[in-house]
């Protein structure tokens, strides 16, 4: 179902436009920078912090790094894979990553060592989302794969008929998940991909005032839910300045708020969302900024 503006806002809600501190522009919510890490290895393509102290980074030639002090220091981990372009942390010890050569890897000890799962059937992986050690999704720009046995085997998930390219995805529970498409819409399945529902337009691709990071090898769009709460976010340029566009849900994705924009101090390369719904932005200086949306 398509949702109109009234459906997005909810009954009786009033928008207040205000200028917020810390260099961000938004409406009634505020985006607070919780912390910023020191630079990761220059080979890292995407990195994220998780919780108060943990963090993971993956990149060129299978390079991996981890932190246990909130990004003050980064330590090289052990891994054997091709380049990695995406990661998804389950908690402060468990993280999955995927990338070139159809490779999928995981760590269960905070990033110190990574092990190879079976390769996905084909393609360079763009994103990954797991709900347990065993069950998850990995996607390329044009295909989605699922596993229920820790990546020993992969099954192809049928995509929505209208989707042109996958920008991001999130597996919320068994059979229940979301796709963000290049067309700017969120698609939802409740039956493991047998059927899909196109829900809301999270991004107006014709909006000339916001140039989103789309169709790249890494994620410029991220979606994640925790219980009934969730976010979908997109990085890009708002009237020429680095910015992030955010929509929120408080009812498990049934409805989403009107989008809000927040300016960023640095150009950002990739975007992930932590288990506690903090936004982890990987900046062009190889640092990670962690933001909390209040």
CSV table of C-alpha atoms in Angstrom, one decimal:
chain,number,residue,atom,x,y,z
A,1,UNK,CA,0.0,0.0,0.0
A,2,UNK,CA,1.2,3.5,-0.7
A,3,UNK,CA,1.0,5.9,2.2
A,4,UNK,CA,0.0,9.5,1.8
A,5,UNK,CA,1.4,12.4,3.7
A,6,UNK,CA,-1.3,12.2,6.3
A,7,UNK,CA,-0.6,8.6,6.8
A,8,UNK,CA,3.1,9.3,7.2
A,9,UNK,CA,2.6,12.0,9.8
A,10,UNK,CA,-0.2,10.4,11.9
A,11,UNK,CA,-3.3,12.2,13.1
A,12,UNK,CA,-2.9,15.6,14.7
A,13,UNK,CA,0.8,15.9,14.4
A,14,UNK,CA,2.3,19.4,14.0
A,15,UNK,CA,5.7,20.0,12.4
A,16,UNK,CA,8.1,22.5,14.1
A,17,UNK,CA,11.1,23.7,12.1
A,18,UNK,CA,14.1,24.7,14.2
A,19,UNK,CA,17.8,25.1,14.1
A,20,UNK,CA,19.7,22.6,16.3
A,21,UNK,CA,23.2,22.6,17.7
A,22,UNK,CA,26.2,20.6,16.6
A,23,UNK,CA,25.9,21.7,13.0
A,24,UNK,CA,22.7,19.8,12.3
A,25,UNK,CA,19.5,21.2,10.8
A,26,UNK,CA,16.2,19.3,11.4
A,27,UNK,CA,12.8,19.5,12.8
A,28,UNK,CA,11.6,18.5,16.3
A,29,UNK,CA,14.2,15.7,16.7
A,30,UNK,CA,17.9,16.2,17.3
A,31,UNK,CA,20.8,14.2,16.0
A,32,UNK,CA,23.7,14.1,18.5
A,33,UNK,CA,27.2,12.9,17.7
A,34,UNK,CA,27.9,10.4,20.5
A,35,UNK,CA,31.5,9.8,19.5
A,36,UNK,CA,34.0,10.0,16.7
A,37,UNK,CA,36.7,7.4,16.2
A,38,UNK,CA,40.3,7.8,15.3
A,39,UNK,CA,41.1,7.0,11.6
A,40,UNK,CA,41.0,3.3,10.5
A,41,UNK,CA,43.4,1.7,8.1
A,42,UNK,CA,43.4,3.4,4.7
A,43,UNK,CA,42.3,0.1,3.2
A,44,UNK,CA,39.0,0.0,5.0
A,45,UNK,CA,35.9,0.5,2.9
A,46,UNK,CA,33.3,0.5,5.6
A,47,UNK,CA,33.5,0.7,9.4
A,48,UNK,CA,31.0,1.0,12.2
A,49,UNK,CA,30.9,1.2,16.0
A,50,UNK,CA,28.6,-1.0,18.1
A,51,UNK,CA,27.6,-0.3,21.6
A,52,UNK,CA,29.9,1.6,24.0
A,53,UNK,CA,33.2,0.2,22.9
A,54,UNK,CA,33.1,-2.3,20.1
A,55,UNK,CA,33.6,-1.6,16.4
A,56,UNK,CA,34.4,-3.3,13.1
A,57,UNK,CA,36.0,-2.4,9.8
A,58,UNK,CA,36.4,-4.3,6.6
A,59,UNK,CA,37.9,-3.4,3.2
A,60,UNK,CA,40.5,-3.8,0.5
A,61,UNK,CA,41.9,-7.3,-0.1
A,62,UNK,CA,40.1,-8.7,2.9
A,63,UNK,CA,41.6,-6.2,5.4
A,64,UNK,CA,39.8,-6.2,8.7
A,65,UNK,CA,40.1,-4.1,11.8
A,66,UNK,CA,38.4,-4.0,15.2
A,67,UNK,CA,38.2,-1.7,18.2
A,68,UNK,CA,37.4,-2.4,21.8
A,69,UNK,CA,37.7,1.2,23.1
A,70,UNK,CA,35.1,3.0,21.1
A,71,UNK,CA,37.4,3.7,18.2
A,72,UNK,CA,40.3,5.3,20.0
A,73,UNK,CA,42.5,2.6,18.6
A,74,UNK,CA,42.0,0.1,15.8
A,75,UNK,CA,43.7,-3.3,15.7
A,76,UNK,CA,44.2,-5.5,12.6
A,77,UNK,CA,42.3,-8.7,12.7
A,78,UNK,CA,42.9,-12.0,10.9
A,79,UNK,CA,41.0,-12.8,7.7
A,80,UNK,CA,41.3,-14.4,4.3
A,81,UNK,CA,38.9,-13.2,1.7
A,82,UNK,CA,38.6,-10.8,-1.2
A,83,UNK,CA,37.6,-7.1,-0.7
A,84,UNK,CA,34.7,-6.5,1.6
A,85,UNK,CA,32.1,-3.7,1.0
A,86,UNK,CA,29.5,-4.2,3.8
A,87,UNK,CA,29.1,-5.3,7.4
A,88,UNK,CA,26.3,-5.9,9.9
A,89,UNK,CA,26.9,-6.2,13.6
A,90,UNK,CA,24.6,-8.5,15.6
A,91,UNK,CA,26.2,-7.4,18.9
A,92,UNK,CA,29.6,-6.3,20.2
A,93,UNK,CA,31.2,-9.7,19.4
A,94,UNK,CA,29.4,-10.9,16.3
A,95,UNK,CA,29.6,-9.3,12.9
A,96,UNK,CA,29.0,-10.4,9.3
A,97,UNK,CA,30.6,-8.9,6.2
A,98,UNK,CA,30.4,-9.5,2.4
A,99,UNK,CA,32.0,-8.3,-0.8
A,100,UNK,CA,34.0,-9.4,-3.8
A,101,UNK,CA,34.1,-12.9,-5.2
A,102,UNK,CA,30.7,-13.6,-3.6
A,103,UNK,CA,32.6,-13.9,-0.3
A,104,UNK,CA,30.8,-13.8,3.1
A,105,UNK,CA,32.7,-13.7,6.4
A,106,UNK,CA,31.9,-13.5,10.1
A,107,UNK,CA,33.5,-13.0,13.4
A,108,UNK,CA,32.3,-14.2,16.8
A,109,UNK,CA,35.1,-12.7,18.9
A,110,UNK,CA,34.8,-9.0,18.4
A,111,UNK,CA,36.7,-8.9,15.1
A,112,UNK,CA,40.0,-10.6,16.1
A,113,UNK,CA,39.5,-13.5,13.7
A,114,UNK,CA,37.1,-13.9,10.8
A,115,UNK,CA,35.9,-17.2,9.2
A,116,UNK,CA,34.6,-17.8,5.7
A,117,UNK,CA,31.0,-18.9,5.1
A,118,UNK,CA,30.0,-20.4,1.8
A,119,UNK,CA,30.0,-18.0,-1.1
A,120,UNK,CA,26.7,-16.6,-2.3
A,121,UNK,CA,25.7,-18.0,-5.7
A,122,UNK,CA,26.9,-15.1,-7.7
A,123,UNK,CA,27.8,-11.4,-7.7
A,124,UNK,CA,29.7,-8.8,-5.7
A,125,UNK,CA,27.9,-8.5,-2.4
A,126,UNK,CA,26.6,-5.0,-1.5
A,127,UNK,CA,25.0,-5.7,1.9
A,128,UNK,CA,24.3,-8.2,4.6
A,129,UNK,CA,21.8,-8.6,7.4
A,130,UNK,CA,21.6,-11.4,10.0
A,131,UNK,CA,19.1,-12.0,12.8
A,132,UNK,CA,21.0,-14.9,14.4
A,133,UNK,CA,24.3,-16.6,13.7
A,134,UNK,CA,22.4,-19.0,11.4
A,135,UNK,CA,19.8,-16.9,9.7
A,136,UNK,CA,20.4,-13.9,7.4
A,137,UNK,CA,20.3,-12.2,4.0
A,138,UNK,CA,23.1,-11.1,1.7
A,139,UNK,CA,22.4,-9.1,-1.4
A,140,UNK,CA,24.1,-7.8,-4.5
A,141,UNK,CA,22.8,-4.9,-6.6
A,142,UNK,CA,20.4,-7.2,-8.4
A,143,UNK,CA,19.9,-10.4,-6.3
A,144,UNK,CA,19.0,-11.4,-2.7
A,145,UNK,CA,20.1,-14.6,-1.0
A,146,UNK,CA,19.0,-16.1,2.3
A,147,UNK,CA,20.5,-18.7,4.6
A,148,UNK,CA,19.2,-20.5,7.7
A,149,UNK,CA,22.3,-22.6,8.4
A,150,UNK,CA,25.1,-20.0,9.0
A,151,UNK,CA,25.8,-19.7,5.3
A,152,UNK,CA,26.5,-23.3,4.6
A,153,UNK,CA,23.9,-23.0,1.8
A,154,UNK,CA,22.1,-20.1,0.1
A,155,UNK,CA,18.7,-19.8,-1.5
A,156,UNK,CA,17.7,-17.1,-4.0
A,157,UNK,CA,14.9,-14.9,-2.8
A,158,UNK,CA,12.5,-13.6,-5.5
A,159,UNK,CA,12.6,-9.9,-5.7
A,160,UNK,CA,9.6,-7.5,-6.1
A,161,UNK,CA,8.6,-7.2,-9.8
A,162,UNK,CA,9.1,-3.4,-9.8
A,163,UNK,CA,12.5,-3.2,-8.1
A,164,UNK,CA,15.3,-1.9,-10.3
A,165,UNK,CA,18.3,-2.3,-7.9
A,166,UNK,CA,18.7,-3.0,-4.3
A,167,UNK,CA,20.1,-0.1,-2.3
A,168,UNK,CA,19.7,-1.7,1.2
A,169,UNK,CA,17.8,-4.4,3.0
A,170,UNK,CA,17.0,-5.6,6.5
A,171,UNK,CA,15.9,-9.0,7.7
A,172,UNK,CA,13.7,-8.3,10.8
A,173,UNK,CA,12.6,-11.9,11.7
A,174,UNK,CA,12.1,-15.2,10.0
A,175,UNK,CA,10.3,-14.5,6.7
A,176,UNK,CA,9.9,-10.8,7.5
A,177,UNK,CA,12.1,-8.2,5.9
A,178,UNK,CA,12.5,-5.0,4.0
A,179,UNK,CA,14.2,-3.8,0.8
A,180,UNK,CA,15.1,-0.2,-0.2
A,181,UNK,CA,15.1,0.1,-3.9
A,182,UNK,CA,16.9,2.4,-6.3
A,183,UNK,CA,13.4,3.8,-7.2
A,184,UNK,CA,13.2,5.3,-3.6
A,185,UNK,CA,10.5,2.9,-2.3
A,186,UNK,CA,10.5,0.5,0.7
A,187,UNK,CA,9.3,-3.1,-0.1
A,188,UNK,CA,8.2,-5.5,2.6
A,189,UNK,CA,7.8,-9.2,2.7
A,190,UNK,CA,6.1,-11.3,5.4
A,191,UNK,CA,6.6,-14.7,3.8
A,192,UNK,CA,10.2,-15.0,2.9
A,193,UNK,CA,10.0,-13.2,-0.4
A,194,UNK,CA,7.1,-15.1,-2.0
A,195,UNK,CA,5.1,-11.9,-2.0
A,196,UNK,CA,6.2,-8.2,-1.6
A,197,UNK,CA,4.3,-5.1,-0.7
A,198,UNK,CA,5.5,-1.7,-1.9
A,199,UNK,CA,5.0,0.6,1.1
A,200,UNK,CA,6.3,4.2,1.2
A,201,UNK,CA,8.7,6.3,-0.8
A,202,UNK,CA,11.6,6.9,1.5
A,203,UNK,CA,13.4,9.0,-1.1
A,204,UNK,CA,12.2,11.3,-3.8
A,205,UNK,CA,14.7,10.5,-6.6
A,206,UNK,CA,13.6,13.6,-8.5
A,207,UNK,CA,14.3,16.0,-5.7
A,208,UNK,CA,17.0,18.3,-7.0
A,209,UNK,CA,17.8,19.7,-3.6
A,210,UNK,CA,19.1,16.4,-2.2
A,211,UNK,CA,21.6,14.3,-4.2
A,212,UNK,CA,21.6,10.9,-2.6
A,213,UNK,CA,24.5,8.4,-2.7
A,214,UNK,CA,22.9,5.7,-4.9
A,215,UNK,CA,23.9,2.7,-7.0
A,216,UNK,CA,27.4,2.5,-5.4
A,217,UNK,CA,29.4,-0.6,-4.4
A,218,UNK,CA,28.9,0.3,-0.8
A,219,UNK,CA,25.7,1.3,1.1
A,220,UNK,CA,24.6,4.9,1.0
A,221,UNK,CA,21.2,3.8,2.3
A,222,UNK,CA,20.5,1.8,5.5
A,223,UNK,CA,17.4,0.4,7.1
A,224,UNK,CA,17.1,-1.3,10.5
A,225,UNK,CA,14.4,-2.0,13.1
A,226,UNK,CA,14.6,-2.9,16.8
A,227,UNK,CA,11.2,-4.1,18.0
A,228,UNK,CA,8.7,-1.5,16.9
A,229,UNK,CA,11.2,1.3,16.4
A,230,UNK,CA,13.3,1.7,13.3
A,231,UNK,CA,15.1,4.0,10.9
A,232,UNK,CA,15.8,4.4,7.2
A,233,UNK,CA,18.6,6.8,6.4
A,234,UNK,CA,20.3,8.0,3.2
A,235,UNK,CA,23.5,10.0,2.9
A,236,UNK,CA,24.1,12.6,0.2
A,237,UNK,CA,24.3,16.3,-0.5
A,238,UNK,CA,21.6,18.7,0.6
A,239,UNK,CA,21.9,21.9,-1.4
A,240,UNK,CA,25.6,21.2,-1.9
A,241,UNK,CA,26.4,20.3,1.8
A,242,UNK,CA,27.0,16.8,3.2
A,243,UNK,CA,23.8,15.7,4.9
A,244,UNK,CA,21.8,12.7,6.0
A,245,UNK,CA,18.1,12.1,5.4
A,246,UNK,CA,16.2,10.1,8.0
A,247,UNK,CA,12.7,8.6,8.4
A,248,UNK,CA,11.5,6.9,11.6
A,249,UNK,CA,8.9,4.3,12.5
A,250,UNK,CA,7.5,3.5,15.9
A,251,UNK,CA,5.0,0.8,14.8
A,252,UNK,CA,7.2,-1.9,13.2
A,253,UNK,CA,7.3,-0.3,9.8
A,254,UNK,CA,3.5,0.1,9.3
A,255,UNK,CA,4.0,3.9,9.1
A,256,UNK,CA,7.0,6.2,8.7
A,257,UNK,CA,7.6,9.8,9.7
A,258,UNK,CA,8.1,12.6,7.3
A,259,UNK,CA,11.8,12.8,6.3
A,260,UNK,CA,14.1,15.2,8.1
A,261,UNK,CA,17.6,16.4,7.0
A,262,UNK,CA,20.7,16.9,9.2
A,263,UNK,CA,23.9,18.5,8.0
A,264,UNK,CA,27.2,16.6,8.5
A,265,UNK,CA,30.6,18.1,9.1
A,266,UNK,CA,32.4,15.7,6.8
A,267,UNK,CA,31.6,14.1,3.5
A,268,UNK,CA,30.6,10.5,4.3
A,269,UNK,CA,31.3,7.3,2.3
A,270,UNK,CA,29.0,4.7,3.8
A,271,UNK,CA,26.2,4.3,6.3
A,272,UNK,CA,25.2,1.6,8.8
A,273,UNK,CA,22.8,1.4,11.7
A,274,UNK,CA,23.8,-0.3,14.9
A,275,UNK,CA,21.6,-2.7,16.9
A,276,UNK,CA,20.6,0.1,19.3
A,277,UNK,CA,19.6,2.3,16.3
A,278,UNK,CA,22.6,4.6,16.4
A,279,UNK,CA,23.8,5.8,13.0
A,280,UNK,CA,27.4,4.9,12.1
A,281,UNK,CA,28.7,7.1,9.3
A,282,UNK,CA,32.1,6.2,7.8
A,283,UNK,CA,33.7,9.5,6.8
A,284,UNK,CA,36.1,10.3,4.0
A,285,UNK,CA,38.9,10.8,6.4
A,286,UNK,CA,38.5,7.1,7.5
A,287,UNK,CA,37.0,7.9,10.8
A,288,UNK,CA,33.6,6.7,12.1
A,289,UNK,CA,31.0,9.1,13.6
A,290,UNK,CA,28.3,7.6,15.7
A,291,UNK,CA,25.0,9.6,16.0
A,292,UNK,CA,22.0,9.1,18.2
A,293,UNK,CA,18.6,10.4,17.1
A,294,UNK,CA,16.7,11.8,20.0
